[in-house]
Short mmCIF file of C-alpha atoms in Angstrom, two decimals:
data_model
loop_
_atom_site.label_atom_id
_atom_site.label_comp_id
_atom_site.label_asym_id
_atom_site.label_seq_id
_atom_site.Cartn_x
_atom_site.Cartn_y
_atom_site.Cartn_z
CA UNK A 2 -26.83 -5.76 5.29
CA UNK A 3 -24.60 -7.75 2.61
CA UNK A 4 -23.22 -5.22 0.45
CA UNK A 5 -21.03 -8.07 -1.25
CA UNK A 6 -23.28 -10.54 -2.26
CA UNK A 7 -21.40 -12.44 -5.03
CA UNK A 8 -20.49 -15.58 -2.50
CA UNK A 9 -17.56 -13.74 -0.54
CA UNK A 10 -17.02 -15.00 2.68
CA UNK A 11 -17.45 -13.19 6.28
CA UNK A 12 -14.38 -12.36 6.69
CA UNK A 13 -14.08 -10.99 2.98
CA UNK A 14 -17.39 -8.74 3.16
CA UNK A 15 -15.35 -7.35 6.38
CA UNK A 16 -12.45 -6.72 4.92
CA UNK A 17 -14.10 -4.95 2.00
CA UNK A 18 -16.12 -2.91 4.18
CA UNK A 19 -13.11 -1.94 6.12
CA UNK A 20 -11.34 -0.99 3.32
CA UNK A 21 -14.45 1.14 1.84
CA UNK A 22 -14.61 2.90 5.67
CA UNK A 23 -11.14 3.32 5.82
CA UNK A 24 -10.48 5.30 2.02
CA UNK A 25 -13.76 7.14 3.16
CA UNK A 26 -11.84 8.70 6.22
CA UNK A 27 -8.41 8.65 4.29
CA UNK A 28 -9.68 11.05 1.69
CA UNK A 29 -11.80 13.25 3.97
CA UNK A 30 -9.11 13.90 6.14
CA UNK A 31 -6.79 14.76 3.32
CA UNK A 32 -8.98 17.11 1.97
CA UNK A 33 -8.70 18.98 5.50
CA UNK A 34 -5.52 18.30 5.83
CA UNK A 35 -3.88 18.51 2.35
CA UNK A 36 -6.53 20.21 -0.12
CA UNK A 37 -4.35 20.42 -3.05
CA UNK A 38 -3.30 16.85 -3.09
CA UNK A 39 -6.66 16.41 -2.38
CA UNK A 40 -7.94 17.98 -5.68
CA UNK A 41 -4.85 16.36 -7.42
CA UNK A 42 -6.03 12.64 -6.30
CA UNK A 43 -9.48 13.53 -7.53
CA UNK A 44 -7.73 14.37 -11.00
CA UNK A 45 -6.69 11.48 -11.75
CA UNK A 46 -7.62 9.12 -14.73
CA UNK A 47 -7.42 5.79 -14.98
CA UNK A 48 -4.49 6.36 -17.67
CA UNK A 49 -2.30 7.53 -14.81
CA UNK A 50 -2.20 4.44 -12.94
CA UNK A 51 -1.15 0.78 -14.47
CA UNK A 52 -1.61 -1.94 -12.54
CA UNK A 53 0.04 -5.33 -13.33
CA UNK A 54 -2.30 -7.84 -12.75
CA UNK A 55 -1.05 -10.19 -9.49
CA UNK A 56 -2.55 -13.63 -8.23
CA UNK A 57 -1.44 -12.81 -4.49
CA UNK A 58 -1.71 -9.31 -4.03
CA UNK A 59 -4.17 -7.14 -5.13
CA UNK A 60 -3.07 -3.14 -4.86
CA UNK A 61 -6.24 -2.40 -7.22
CA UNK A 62 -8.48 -3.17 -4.41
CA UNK A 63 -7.18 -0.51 -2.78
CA UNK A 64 -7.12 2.18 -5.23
CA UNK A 65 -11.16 1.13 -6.00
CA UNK A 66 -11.76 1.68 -2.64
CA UNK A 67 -10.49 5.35 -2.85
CA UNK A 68 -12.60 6.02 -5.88
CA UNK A 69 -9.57 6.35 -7.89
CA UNK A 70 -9.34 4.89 -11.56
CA UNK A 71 -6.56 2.84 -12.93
CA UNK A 72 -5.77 0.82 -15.98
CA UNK A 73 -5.05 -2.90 -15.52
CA UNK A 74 -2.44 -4.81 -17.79
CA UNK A 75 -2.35 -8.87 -17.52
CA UNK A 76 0.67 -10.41 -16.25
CA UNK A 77 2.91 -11.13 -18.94
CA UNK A 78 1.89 -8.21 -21.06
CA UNK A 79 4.08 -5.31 -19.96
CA UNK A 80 5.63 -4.62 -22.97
CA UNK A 81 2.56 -3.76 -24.46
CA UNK A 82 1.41 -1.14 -21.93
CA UNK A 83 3.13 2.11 -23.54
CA UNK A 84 4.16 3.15 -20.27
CA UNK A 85 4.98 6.95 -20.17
CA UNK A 86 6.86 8.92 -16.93
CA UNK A 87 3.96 10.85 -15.90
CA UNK A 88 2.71 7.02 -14.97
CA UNK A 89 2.05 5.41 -11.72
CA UNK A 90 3.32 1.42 -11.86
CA UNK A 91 1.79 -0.84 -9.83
CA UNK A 92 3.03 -4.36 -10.09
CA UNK A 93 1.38 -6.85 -7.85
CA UNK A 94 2.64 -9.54 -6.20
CA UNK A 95 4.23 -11.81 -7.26
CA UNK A 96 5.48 -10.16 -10.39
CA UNK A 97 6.91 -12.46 -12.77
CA UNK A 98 8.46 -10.55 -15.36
CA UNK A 99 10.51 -11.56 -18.36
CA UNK A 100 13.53 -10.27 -19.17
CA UNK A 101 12.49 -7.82 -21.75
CA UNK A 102 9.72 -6.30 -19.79
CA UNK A 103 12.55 -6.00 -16.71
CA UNK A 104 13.92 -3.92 -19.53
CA UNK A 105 10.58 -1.93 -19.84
CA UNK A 106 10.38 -1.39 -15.99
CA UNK A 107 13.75 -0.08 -15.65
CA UNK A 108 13.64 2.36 -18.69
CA UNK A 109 10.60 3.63 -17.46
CA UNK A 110 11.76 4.57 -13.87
CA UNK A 111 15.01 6.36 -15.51
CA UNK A 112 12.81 8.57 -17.20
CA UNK A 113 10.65 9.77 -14.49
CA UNK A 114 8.16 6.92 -13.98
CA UNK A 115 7.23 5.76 -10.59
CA UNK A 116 7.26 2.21 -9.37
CA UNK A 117 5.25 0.61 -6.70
CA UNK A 118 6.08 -3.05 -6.56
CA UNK A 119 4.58 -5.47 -3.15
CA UNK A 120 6.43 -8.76 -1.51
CA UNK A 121 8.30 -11.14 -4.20
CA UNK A 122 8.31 -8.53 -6.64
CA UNK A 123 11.44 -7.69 -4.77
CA UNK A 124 13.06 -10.57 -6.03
CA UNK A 125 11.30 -10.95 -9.48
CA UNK A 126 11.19 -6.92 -10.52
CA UNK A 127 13.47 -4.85 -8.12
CA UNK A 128 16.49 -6.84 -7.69
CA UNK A 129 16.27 -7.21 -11.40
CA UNK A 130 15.67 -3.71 -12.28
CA UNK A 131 17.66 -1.79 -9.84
CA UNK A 132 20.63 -4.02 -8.57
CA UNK A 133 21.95 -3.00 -5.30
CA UNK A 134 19.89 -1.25 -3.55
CA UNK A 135 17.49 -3.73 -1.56
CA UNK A 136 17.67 -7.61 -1.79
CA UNK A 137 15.57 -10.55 -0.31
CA UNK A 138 17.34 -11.42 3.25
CA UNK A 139 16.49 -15.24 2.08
CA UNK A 140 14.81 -15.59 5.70
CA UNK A 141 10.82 -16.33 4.28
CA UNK A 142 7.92 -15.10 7.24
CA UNK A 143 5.33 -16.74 8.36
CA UNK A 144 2.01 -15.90 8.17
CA UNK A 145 2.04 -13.02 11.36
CA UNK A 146 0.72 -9.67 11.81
CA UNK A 147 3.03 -7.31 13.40
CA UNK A 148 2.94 -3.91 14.97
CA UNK A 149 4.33 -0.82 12.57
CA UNK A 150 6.16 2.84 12.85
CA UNK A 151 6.38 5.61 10.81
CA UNK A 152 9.83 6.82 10.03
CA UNK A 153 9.86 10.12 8.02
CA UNK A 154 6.22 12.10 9.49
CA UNK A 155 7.01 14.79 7.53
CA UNK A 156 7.37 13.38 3.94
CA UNK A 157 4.31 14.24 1.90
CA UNK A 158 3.86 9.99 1.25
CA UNK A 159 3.30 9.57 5.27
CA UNK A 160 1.40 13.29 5.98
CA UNK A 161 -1.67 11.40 7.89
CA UNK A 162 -0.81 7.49 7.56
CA UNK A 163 -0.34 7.50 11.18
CA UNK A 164 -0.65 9.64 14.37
CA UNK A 165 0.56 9.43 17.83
CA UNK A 166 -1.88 7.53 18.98
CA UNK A 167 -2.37 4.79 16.58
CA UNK A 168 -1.37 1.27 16.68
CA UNK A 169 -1.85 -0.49 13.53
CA UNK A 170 -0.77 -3.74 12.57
CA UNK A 171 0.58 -5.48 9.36
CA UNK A 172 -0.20 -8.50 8.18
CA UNK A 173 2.50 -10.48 6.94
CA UNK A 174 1.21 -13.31 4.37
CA UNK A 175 3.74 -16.78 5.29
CA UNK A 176 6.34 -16.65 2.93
CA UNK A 177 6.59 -12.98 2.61
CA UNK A 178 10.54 -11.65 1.53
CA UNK A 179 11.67 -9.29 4.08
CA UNK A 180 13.46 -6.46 2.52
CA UNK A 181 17.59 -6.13 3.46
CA UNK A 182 18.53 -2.25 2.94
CA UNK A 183 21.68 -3.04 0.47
CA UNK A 184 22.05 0.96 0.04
CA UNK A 185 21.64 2.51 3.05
CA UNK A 186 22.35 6.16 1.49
CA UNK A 187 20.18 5.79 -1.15
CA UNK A 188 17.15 3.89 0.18
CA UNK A 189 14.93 5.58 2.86
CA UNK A 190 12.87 3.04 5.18
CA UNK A 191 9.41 5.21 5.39
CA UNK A 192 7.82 2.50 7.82
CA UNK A 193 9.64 -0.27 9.60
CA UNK A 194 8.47 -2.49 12.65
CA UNK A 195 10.53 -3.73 15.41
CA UNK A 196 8.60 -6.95 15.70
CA UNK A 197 9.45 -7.94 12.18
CA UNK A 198 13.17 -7.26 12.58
CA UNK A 199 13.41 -9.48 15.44
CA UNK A 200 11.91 -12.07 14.20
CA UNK A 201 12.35 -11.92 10.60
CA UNK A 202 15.88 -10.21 10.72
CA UNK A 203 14.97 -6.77 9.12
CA UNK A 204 13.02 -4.40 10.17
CA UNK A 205 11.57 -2.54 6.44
CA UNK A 206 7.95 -2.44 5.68
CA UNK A 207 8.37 0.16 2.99
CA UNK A 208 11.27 1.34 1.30
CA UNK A 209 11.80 4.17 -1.35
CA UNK A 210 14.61 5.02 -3.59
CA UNK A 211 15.74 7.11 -6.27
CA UNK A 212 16.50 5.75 -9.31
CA UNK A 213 16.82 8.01 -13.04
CA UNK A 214 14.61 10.35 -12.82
CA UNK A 215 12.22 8.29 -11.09
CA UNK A 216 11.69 6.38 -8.30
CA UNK A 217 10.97 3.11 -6.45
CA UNK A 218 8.54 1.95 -3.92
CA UNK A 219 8.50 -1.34 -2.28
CA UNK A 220 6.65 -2.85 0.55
CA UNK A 221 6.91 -6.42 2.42
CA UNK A 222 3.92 -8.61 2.09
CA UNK A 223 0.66 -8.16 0.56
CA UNK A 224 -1.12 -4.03 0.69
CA UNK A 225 -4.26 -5.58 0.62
CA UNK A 226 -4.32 -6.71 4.09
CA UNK A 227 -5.83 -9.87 4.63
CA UNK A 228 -6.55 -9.74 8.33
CA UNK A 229 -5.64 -7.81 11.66
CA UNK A 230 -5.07 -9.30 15.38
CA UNK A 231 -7.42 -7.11 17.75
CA UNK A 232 -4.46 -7.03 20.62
CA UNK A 233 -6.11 -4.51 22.95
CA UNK A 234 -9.81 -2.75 23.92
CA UNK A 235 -9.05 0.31 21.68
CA UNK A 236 -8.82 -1.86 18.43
CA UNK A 237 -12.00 -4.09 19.62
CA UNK A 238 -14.32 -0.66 19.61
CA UNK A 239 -15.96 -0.02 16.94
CA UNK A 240 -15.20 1.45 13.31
CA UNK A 241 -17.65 4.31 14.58
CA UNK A 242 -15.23 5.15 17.19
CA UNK A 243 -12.33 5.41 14.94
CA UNK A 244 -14.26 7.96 12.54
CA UNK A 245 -14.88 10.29 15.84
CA UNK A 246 -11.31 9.35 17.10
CA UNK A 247 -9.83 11.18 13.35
CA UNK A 248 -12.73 13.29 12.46
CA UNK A 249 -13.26 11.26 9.33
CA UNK A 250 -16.23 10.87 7.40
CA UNK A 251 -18.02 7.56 6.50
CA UNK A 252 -20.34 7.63 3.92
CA UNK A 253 -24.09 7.29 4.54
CA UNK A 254 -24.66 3.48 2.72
CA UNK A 255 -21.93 2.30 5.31
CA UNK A 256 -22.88 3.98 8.17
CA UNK A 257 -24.92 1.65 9.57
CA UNK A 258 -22.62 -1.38 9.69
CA UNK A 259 -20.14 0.88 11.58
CA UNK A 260 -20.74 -0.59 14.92
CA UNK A 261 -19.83 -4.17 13.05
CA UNK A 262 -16.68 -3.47 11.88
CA UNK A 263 -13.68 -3.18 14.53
CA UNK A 264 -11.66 -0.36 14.87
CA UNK A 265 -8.37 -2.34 14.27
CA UNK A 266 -9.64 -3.42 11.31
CA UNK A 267 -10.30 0.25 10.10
CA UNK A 268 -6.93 1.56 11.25
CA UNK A 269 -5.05 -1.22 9.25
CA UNK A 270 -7.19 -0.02 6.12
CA UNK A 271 -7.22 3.40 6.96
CA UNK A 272 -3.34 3.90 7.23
CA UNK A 273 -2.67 1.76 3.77
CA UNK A 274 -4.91 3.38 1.78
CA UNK A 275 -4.03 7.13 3.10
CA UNK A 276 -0.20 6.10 2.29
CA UNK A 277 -1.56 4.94 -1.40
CA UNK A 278 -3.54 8.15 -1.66
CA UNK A 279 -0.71 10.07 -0.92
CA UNK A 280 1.69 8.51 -3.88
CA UNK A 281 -1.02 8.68 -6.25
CA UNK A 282 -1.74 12.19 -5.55
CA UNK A 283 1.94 13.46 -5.08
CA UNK A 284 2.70 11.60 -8.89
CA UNK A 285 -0.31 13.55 -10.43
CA UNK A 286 0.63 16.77 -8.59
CA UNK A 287 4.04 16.33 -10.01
CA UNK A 288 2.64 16.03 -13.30
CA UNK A 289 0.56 18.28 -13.79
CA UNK A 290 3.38 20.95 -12.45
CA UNK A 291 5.82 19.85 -15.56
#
């Protein structure tokens, strides 16, 4: 069955399907687990998130994958966007900004906005924006995949990203910009790996800050993973095996290609788009309270 038949690749049509599987159990399970973000992510209108446009990364992906709606400006056309705080930002990689929508970014944060920015847009948006809190360690990555831990297992943006059992991995795209913790009071580390910090020098997946009355996400390397390594029988089974392993739900149209699909690849999908679900749903939740 080729439910992506507009000339992707193999490895594409996977991904995509892994992605699809992995929102699918990402949403069920936060409807058991967290029913009022739950109804709060299925509130939302694609006025609530903007996505910058990226030619690297593609955040979007993700959201669609969820179901959830989101307005997409061009690169280069910022200014124009009329953000407001009650706004999600979501500026793809590699987020070339100019200095007046810098300007844009940072006035909207201080108001209450919320900024998710992936891989150079440390360097082009956050280092801009927000001086002093994280920086580019000037130590590039190759292209790896590397074994992730969750930090803070009680803050409502990790509730369900990963559980004791898991093992996911991260893919890091070469040339990714490892994140160096300039703030260390400020800045919380919400996932780090040990494999990156020993080879890259820092250890930060994803970082959050305050900043105003809003606040910063960042995250090393590309959300919309581009591939896993299968490093053990457990991520070799099947995506079936992962639903029954969470008590997930797939929905029917994919069902059948669940015994194609590795769990690894399912896990890696399944713990970025919970963590995306969770942001989106905790901003809306948040607004609709004020």
């Amino acid at each position: 069955m080729n439910l992506f038949p507009s000339g992707s690749t193999k490895d594409e049509d996977v991904r995509q399907v892994a992605y699809k599987m992995g929102a699918d159990i990402a949403r069920s399970r936060m409807a058991t687990e967290m029913p009022l973000a739950a109804e709060a992510l299925a509130a939302v209108e694609a006025a609530d998130i903007v996505v910058v446009e990226g030619c690297y990364d593609h955040v979007e992906q993700v959201l669609g994958a969820l179901d959830v709606p989101y307005t997409v400006v061009p690169q280069g056309h910022l200014a124009e966007a009329a953000l407001n705080p009650d706004q999600l930002l979501v500026v793809n990689c590699p987020g070339e900004m100019s200095e007046a929508e810098v300007v844009v970014v940072r006035d909207f944060v201080v108001a209450g906005g919320t900024l998710f920015t992936t891989d150079w847009a440390l360097g082009n948006v956050v280092e801009r924006a927000f001086p002093g809190h994280v920086a580019f360690n000037g130590k590039s990555t190759g292209d790896d995949v590397v074994r992730i831990d969750v930090l803070e297992t009680d803050s409502p943006y990790l509730q369900g990203v990963l559980d004791a059992d898991d093992d996911p991995q991260w893919w890091l795209e070469g040339s990714s910009h490892p994140i160096r913790v300039l703030d260390a009071e400020r800045v919380r580390v919400l996932i780090r790996s040990a494999e990156l910090g020993e080879k890259y020098g820092e250890a930060a997946v994803a970082v959050v800050f305050p900043y105003g009355k809003g606040e910063v996400f960042h995250m090393i390397s590309h959300y919309y993973l581009q591939r896993t390594e299968l490093r053990n029988e457990r991520h070799r089974r099947s995506a079936s095996s992962y639903a029954a392993e969470k008590g997930g739900a797939i929905r029917e149209d994919l069902w059948n290609l669940a015994e194609e699909v590795s769990l690894g690849d399912v896990e890696s999908a399944a713990t970025s788009s919970r963590m995306m679900a969770n942001i989106v749903a905790d901003k809306k939740l948040r607004a609709m309270e004020d």
